[in-house]
CSV table of N, CA and C in Angstrom, one decimal:
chain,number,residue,atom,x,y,z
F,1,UNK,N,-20.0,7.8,26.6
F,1,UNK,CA,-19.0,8.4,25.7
F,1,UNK,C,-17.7,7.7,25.9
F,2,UNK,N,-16.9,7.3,24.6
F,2,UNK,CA,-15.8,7.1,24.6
F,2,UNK,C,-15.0,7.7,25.0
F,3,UNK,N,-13.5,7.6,25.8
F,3,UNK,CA,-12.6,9.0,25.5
F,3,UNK,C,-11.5,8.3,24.6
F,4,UNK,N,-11.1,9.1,24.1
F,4,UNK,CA,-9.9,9.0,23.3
F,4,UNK,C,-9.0,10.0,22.9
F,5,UNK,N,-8.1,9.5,22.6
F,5,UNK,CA,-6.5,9.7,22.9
F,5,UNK,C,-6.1,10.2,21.6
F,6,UNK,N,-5.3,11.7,21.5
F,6,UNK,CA,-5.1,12.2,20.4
F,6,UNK,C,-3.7,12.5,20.2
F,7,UNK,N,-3.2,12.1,19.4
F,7,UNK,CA,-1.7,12.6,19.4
F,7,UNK,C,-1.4,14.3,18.9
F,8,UNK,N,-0.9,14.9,20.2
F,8,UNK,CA,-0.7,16.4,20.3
F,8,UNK,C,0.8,16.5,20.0
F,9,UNK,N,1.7,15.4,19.5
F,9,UNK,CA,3.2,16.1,18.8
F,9,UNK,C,3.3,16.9,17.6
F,10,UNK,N,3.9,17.5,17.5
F,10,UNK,CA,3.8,18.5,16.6
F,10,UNK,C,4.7,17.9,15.8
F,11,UNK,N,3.7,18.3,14.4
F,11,UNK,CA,4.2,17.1,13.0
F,11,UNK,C,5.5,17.1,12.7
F,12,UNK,N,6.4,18.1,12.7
F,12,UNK,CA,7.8,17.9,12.8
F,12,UNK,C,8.2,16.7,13.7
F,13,UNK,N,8.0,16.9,14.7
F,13,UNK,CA,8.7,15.7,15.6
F,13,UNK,C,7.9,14.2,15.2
F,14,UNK,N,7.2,14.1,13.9
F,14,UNK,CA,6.6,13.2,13.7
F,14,UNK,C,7.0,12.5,12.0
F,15,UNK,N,8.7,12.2,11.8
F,15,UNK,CA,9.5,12.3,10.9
F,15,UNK,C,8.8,11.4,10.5
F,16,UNK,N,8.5,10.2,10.6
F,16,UNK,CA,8.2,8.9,9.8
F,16,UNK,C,6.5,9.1,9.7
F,17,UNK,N,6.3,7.8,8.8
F,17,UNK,CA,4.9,7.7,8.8
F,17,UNK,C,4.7,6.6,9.9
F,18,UNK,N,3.3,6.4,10.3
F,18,UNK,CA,3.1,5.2,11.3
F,18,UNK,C,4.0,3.9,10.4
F,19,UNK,N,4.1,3.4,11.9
F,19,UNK,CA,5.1,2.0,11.8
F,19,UNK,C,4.6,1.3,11.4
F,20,UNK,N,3.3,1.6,11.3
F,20,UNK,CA,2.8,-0.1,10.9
F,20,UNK,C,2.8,0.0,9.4
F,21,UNK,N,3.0,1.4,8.7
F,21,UNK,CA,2.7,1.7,6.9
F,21,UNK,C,3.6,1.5,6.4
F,22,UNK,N,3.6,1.5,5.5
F,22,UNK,CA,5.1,2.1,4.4
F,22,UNK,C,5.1,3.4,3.6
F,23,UNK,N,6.2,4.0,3.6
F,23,UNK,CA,6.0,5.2,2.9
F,23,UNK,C,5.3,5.0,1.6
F,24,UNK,N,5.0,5.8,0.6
F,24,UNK,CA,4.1,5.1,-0.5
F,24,UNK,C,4.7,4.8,-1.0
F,25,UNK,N,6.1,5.1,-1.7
F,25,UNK,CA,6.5,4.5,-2.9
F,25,UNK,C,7.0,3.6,-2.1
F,26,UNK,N,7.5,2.8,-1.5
F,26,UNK,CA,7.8,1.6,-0.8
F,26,UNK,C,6.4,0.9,-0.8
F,27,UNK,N,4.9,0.8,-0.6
F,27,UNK,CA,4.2,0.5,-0.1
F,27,UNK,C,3.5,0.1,-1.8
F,28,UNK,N,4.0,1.4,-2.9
F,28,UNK,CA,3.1,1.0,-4.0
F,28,UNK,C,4.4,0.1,-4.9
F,29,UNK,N,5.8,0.2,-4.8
F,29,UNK,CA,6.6,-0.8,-5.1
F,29,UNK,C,6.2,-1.9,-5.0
F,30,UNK,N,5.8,-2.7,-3.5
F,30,UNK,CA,6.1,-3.3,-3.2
F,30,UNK,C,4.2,-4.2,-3.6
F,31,UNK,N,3.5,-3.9,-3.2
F,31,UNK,CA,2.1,-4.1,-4.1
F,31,UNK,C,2.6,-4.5,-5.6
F,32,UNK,N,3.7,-4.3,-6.2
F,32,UNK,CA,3.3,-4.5,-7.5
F,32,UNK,C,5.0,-4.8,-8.1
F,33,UNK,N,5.5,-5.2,-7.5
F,33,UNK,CA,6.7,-6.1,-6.9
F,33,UNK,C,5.8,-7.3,-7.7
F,34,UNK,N,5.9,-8.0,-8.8
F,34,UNK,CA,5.5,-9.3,-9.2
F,34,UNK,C,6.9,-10.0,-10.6
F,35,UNK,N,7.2,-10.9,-10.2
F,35,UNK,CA,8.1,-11.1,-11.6
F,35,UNK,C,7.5,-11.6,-12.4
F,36,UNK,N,6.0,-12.1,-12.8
F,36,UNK,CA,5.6,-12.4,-13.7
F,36,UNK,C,5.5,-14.0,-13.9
F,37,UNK,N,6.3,-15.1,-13.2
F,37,UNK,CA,6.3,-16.3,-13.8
F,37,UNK,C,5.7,-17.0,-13.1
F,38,UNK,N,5.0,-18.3,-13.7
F,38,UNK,CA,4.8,-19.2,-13.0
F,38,UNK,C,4.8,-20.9,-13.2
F,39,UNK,N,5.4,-21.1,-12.4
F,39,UNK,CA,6.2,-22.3,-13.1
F,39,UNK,C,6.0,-23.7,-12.1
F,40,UNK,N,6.0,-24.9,-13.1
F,40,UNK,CA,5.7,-26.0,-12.3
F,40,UNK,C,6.9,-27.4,-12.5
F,41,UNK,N,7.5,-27.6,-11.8
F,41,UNK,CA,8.0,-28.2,-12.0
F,41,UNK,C,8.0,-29.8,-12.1
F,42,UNK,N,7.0,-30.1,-12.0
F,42,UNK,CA,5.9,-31.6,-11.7
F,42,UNK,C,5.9,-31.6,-13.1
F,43,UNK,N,4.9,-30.6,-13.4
F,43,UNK,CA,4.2,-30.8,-15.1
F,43,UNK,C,5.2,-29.7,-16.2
F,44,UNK,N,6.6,-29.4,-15.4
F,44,UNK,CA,7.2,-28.9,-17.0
F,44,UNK,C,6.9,-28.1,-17.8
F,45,UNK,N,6.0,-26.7,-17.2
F,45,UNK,CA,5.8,-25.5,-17.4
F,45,UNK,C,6.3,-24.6,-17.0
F,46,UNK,N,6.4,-23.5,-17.7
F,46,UNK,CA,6.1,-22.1,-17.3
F,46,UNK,C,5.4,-21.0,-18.0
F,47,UNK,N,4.6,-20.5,-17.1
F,47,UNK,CA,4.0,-18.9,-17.9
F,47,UNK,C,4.4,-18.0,-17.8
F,48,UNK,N,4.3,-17.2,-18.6
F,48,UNK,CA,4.6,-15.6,-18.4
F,48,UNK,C,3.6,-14.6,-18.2
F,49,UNK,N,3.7,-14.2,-17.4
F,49,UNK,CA,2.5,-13.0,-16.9
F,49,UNK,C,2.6,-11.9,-17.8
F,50,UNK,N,1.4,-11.7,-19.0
F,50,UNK,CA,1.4,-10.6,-19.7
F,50,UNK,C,1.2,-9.1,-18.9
F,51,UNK,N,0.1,-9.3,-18.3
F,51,UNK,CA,-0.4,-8.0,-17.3
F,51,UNK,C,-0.9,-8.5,-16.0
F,52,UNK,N,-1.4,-7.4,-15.2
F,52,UNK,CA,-1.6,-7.4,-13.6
F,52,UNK,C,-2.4,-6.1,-13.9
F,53,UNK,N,-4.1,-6.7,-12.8
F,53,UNK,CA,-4.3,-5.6,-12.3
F,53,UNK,C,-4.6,-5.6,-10.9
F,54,UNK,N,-4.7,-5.0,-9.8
F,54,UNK,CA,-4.7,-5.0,-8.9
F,54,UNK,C,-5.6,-3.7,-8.3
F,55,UNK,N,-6.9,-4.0,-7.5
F,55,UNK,CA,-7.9,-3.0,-7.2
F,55,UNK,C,-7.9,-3.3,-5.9
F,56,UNK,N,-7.2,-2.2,-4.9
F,56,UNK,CA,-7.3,-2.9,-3.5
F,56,UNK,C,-7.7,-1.6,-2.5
F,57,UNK,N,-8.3,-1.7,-1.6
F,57,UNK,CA,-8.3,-1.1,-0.4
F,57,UNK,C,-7.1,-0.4,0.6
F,58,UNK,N,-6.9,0.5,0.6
F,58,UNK,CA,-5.8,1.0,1.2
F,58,UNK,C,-5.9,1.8,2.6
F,59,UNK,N,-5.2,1.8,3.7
F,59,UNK,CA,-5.6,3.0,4.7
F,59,UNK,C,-4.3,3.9,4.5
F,60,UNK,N,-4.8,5.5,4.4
F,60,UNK,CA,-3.8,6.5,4.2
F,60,UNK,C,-2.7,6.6,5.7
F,61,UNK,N,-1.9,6.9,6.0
F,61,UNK,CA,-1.4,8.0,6.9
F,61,UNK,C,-0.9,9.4,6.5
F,62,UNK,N,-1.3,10.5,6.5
F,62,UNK,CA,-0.5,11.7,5.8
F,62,UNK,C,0.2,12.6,7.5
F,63,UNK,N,1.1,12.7,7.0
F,63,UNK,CA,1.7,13.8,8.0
F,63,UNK,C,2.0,15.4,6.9
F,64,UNK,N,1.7,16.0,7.8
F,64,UNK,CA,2.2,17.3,7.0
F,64,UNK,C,3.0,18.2,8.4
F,65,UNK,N,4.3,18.1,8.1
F,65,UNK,CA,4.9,19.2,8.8
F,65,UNK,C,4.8,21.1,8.7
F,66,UNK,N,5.5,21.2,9.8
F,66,UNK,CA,5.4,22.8,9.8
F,66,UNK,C,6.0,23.8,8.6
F,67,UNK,N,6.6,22.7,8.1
F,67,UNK,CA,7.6,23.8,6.6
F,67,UNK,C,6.2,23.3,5.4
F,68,UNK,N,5.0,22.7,5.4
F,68,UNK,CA,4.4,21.8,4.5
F,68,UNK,C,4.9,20.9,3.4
F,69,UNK,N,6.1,20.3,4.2
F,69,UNK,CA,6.5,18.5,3.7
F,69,UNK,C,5.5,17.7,4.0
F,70,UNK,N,4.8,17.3,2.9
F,70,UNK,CA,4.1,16.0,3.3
F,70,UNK,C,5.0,14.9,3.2
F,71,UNK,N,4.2,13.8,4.2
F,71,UNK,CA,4.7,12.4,4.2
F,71,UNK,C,3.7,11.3,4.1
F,72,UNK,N,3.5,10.6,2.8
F,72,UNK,CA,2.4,9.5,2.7
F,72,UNK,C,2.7,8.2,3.0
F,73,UNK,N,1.9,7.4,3.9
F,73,UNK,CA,2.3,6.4,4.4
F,73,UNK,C,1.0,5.4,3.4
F,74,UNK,N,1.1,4.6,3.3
F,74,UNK,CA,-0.3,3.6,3.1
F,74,UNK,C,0.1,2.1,3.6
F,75,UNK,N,-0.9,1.2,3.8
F,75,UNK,CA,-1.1,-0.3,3.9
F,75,UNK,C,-2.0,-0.8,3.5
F,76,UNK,N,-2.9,-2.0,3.5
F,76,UNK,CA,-3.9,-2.7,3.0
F,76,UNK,C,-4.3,-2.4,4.6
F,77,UNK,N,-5.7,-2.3,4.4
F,77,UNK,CA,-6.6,-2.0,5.6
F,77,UNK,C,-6.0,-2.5,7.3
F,78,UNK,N,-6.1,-2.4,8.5
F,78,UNK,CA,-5.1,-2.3,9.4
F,78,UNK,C,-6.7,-2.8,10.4
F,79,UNK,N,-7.3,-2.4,10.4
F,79,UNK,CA,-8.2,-2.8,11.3
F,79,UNK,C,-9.7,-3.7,10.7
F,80,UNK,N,-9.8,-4.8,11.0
F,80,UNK,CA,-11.3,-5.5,10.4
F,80,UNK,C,-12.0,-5.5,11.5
F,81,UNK,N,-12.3,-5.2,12.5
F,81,UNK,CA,-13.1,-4.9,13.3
F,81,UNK,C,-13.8,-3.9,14.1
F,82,UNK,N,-14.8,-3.8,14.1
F,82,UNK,CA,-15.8,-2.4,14.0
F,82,UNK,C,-15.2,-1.7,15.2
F,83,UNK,N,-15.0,-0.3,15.4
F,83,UNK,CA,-14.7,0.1,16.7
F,83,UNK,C,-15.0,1.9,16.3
F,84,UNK,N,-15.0,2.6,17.3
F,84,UNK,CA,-16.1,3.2,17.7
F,84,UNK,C,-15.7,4.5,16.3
F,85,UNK,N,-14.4,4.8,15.9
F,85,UNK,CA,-14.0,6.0,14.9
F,85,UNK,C,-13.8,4.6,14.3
F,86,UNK,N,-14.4,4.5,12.8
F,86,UNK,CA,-13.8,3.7,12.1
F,86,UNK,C,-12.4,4.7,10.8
F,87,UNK,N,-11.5,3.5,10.5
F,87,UNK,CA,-11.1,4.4,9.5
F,87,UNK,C,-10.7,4.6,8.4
F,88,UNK,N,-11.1,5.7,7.3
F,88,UNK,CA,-11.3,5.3,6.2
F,88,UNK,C,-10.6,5.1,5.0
F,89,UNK,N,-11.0,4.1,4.2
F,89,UNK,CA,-10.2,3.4,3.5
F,89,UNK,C,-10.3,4.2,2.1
F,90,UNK,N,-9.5,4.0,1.4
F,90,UNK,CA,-9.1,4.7,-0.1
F,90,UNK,C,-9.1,3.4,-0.8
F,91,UNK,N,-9.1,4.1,-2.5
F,91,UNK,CA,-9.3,2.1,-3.6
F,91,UNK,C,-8.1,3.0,-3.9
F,92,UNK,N,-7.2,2.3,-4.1
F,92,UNK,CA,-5.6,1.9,-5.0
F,92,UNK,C,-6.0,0.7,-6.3
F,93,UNK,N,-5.7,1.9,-7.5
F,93,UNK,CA,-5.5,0.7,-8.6
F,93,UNK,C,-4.7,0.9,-9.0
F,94,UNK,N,-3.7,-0.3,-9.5
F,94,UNK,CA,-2.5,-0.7,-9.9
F,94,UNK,C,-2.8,-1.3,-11.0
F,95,UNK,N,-2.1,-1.0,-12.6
F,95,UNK,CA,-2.5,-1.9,-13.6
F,95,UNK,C,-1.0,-1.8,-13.9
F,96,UNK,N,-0.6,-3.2,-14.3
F,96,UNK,CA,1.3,-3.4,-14.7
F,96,UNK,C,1.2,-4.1,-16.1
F,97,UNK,N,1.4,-3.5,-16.9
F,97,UNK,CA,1.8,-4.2,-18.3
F,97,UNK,C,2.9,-4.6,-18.9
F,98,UNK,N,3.4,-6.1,-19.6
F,98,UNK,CA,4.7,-6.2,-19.6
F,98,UNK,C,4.6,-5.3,-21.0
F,99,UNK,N,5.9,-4.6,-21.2
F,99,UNK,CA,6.2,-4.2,-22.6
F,99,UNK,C,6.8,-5.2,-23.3
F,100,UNK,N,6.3,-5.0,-24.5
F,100,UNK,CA,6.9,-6.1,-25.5
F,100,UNK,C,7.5,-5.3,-26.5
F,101,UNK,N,8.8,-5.9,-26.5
F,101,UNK,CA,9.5,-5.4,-27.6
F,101,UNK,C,9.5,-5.5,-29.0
F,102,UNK,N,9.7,-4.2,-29.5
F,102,UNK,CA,8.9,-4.3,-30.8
F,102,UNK,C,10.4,-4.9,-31.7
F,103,UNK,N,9.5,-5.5,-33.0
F,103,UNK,CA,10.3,-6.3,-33.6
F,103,UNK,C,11.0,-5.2,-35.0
């Protein structure tokens, strides 16, 4: 039998989400954070990125305090290696469309 180690602080005193996450809207900003161009300066192009989709794997953190404030943390998966509690992963889809201005 394994033993393991459980965090007994009480969710108030547990203000942030894990350090290794980002809060979500920081975490889903920043996933989808793209300016769109891409450009070469050799060959004298550039494109414009009409859309983006993005289907990715995520690990949650949730904290819920004693007043019931949640706090969502997420990252792209944190652990690739099998160990004994694995943990589980959520699909995040992000679809970014540029608007085009109508004429």
């Amino acid at each position: 039998m394994v033993d393991q180690e459980y965090d007994n602080e009480p969710a108030d005193a547990q203000s942030e989400v894990d350090e290794a996450m980002l809060e979500m809207s920081e975490f889903v900003y920043e996933m989808s954070d793209i300016d769109g161009y891409l450009t070469s300066e050799e060959a004298e192009f550039a494109l414009k990125m009409e859309g983006a989709e993005l289907d990715i794997p995520v690990q949650l953190d949730i904290r819920v305090a004693e007043d019931g404030t949640v706090k969502i943390g997420g990252s792209p998966p944190l652990y690739y290696v099998e160990t004994t509690v694995m943990p589980v992963f959520h699909q995040m889809k992000i679809h970014i469309q540029r608007d085009k201005p109508e004429d």
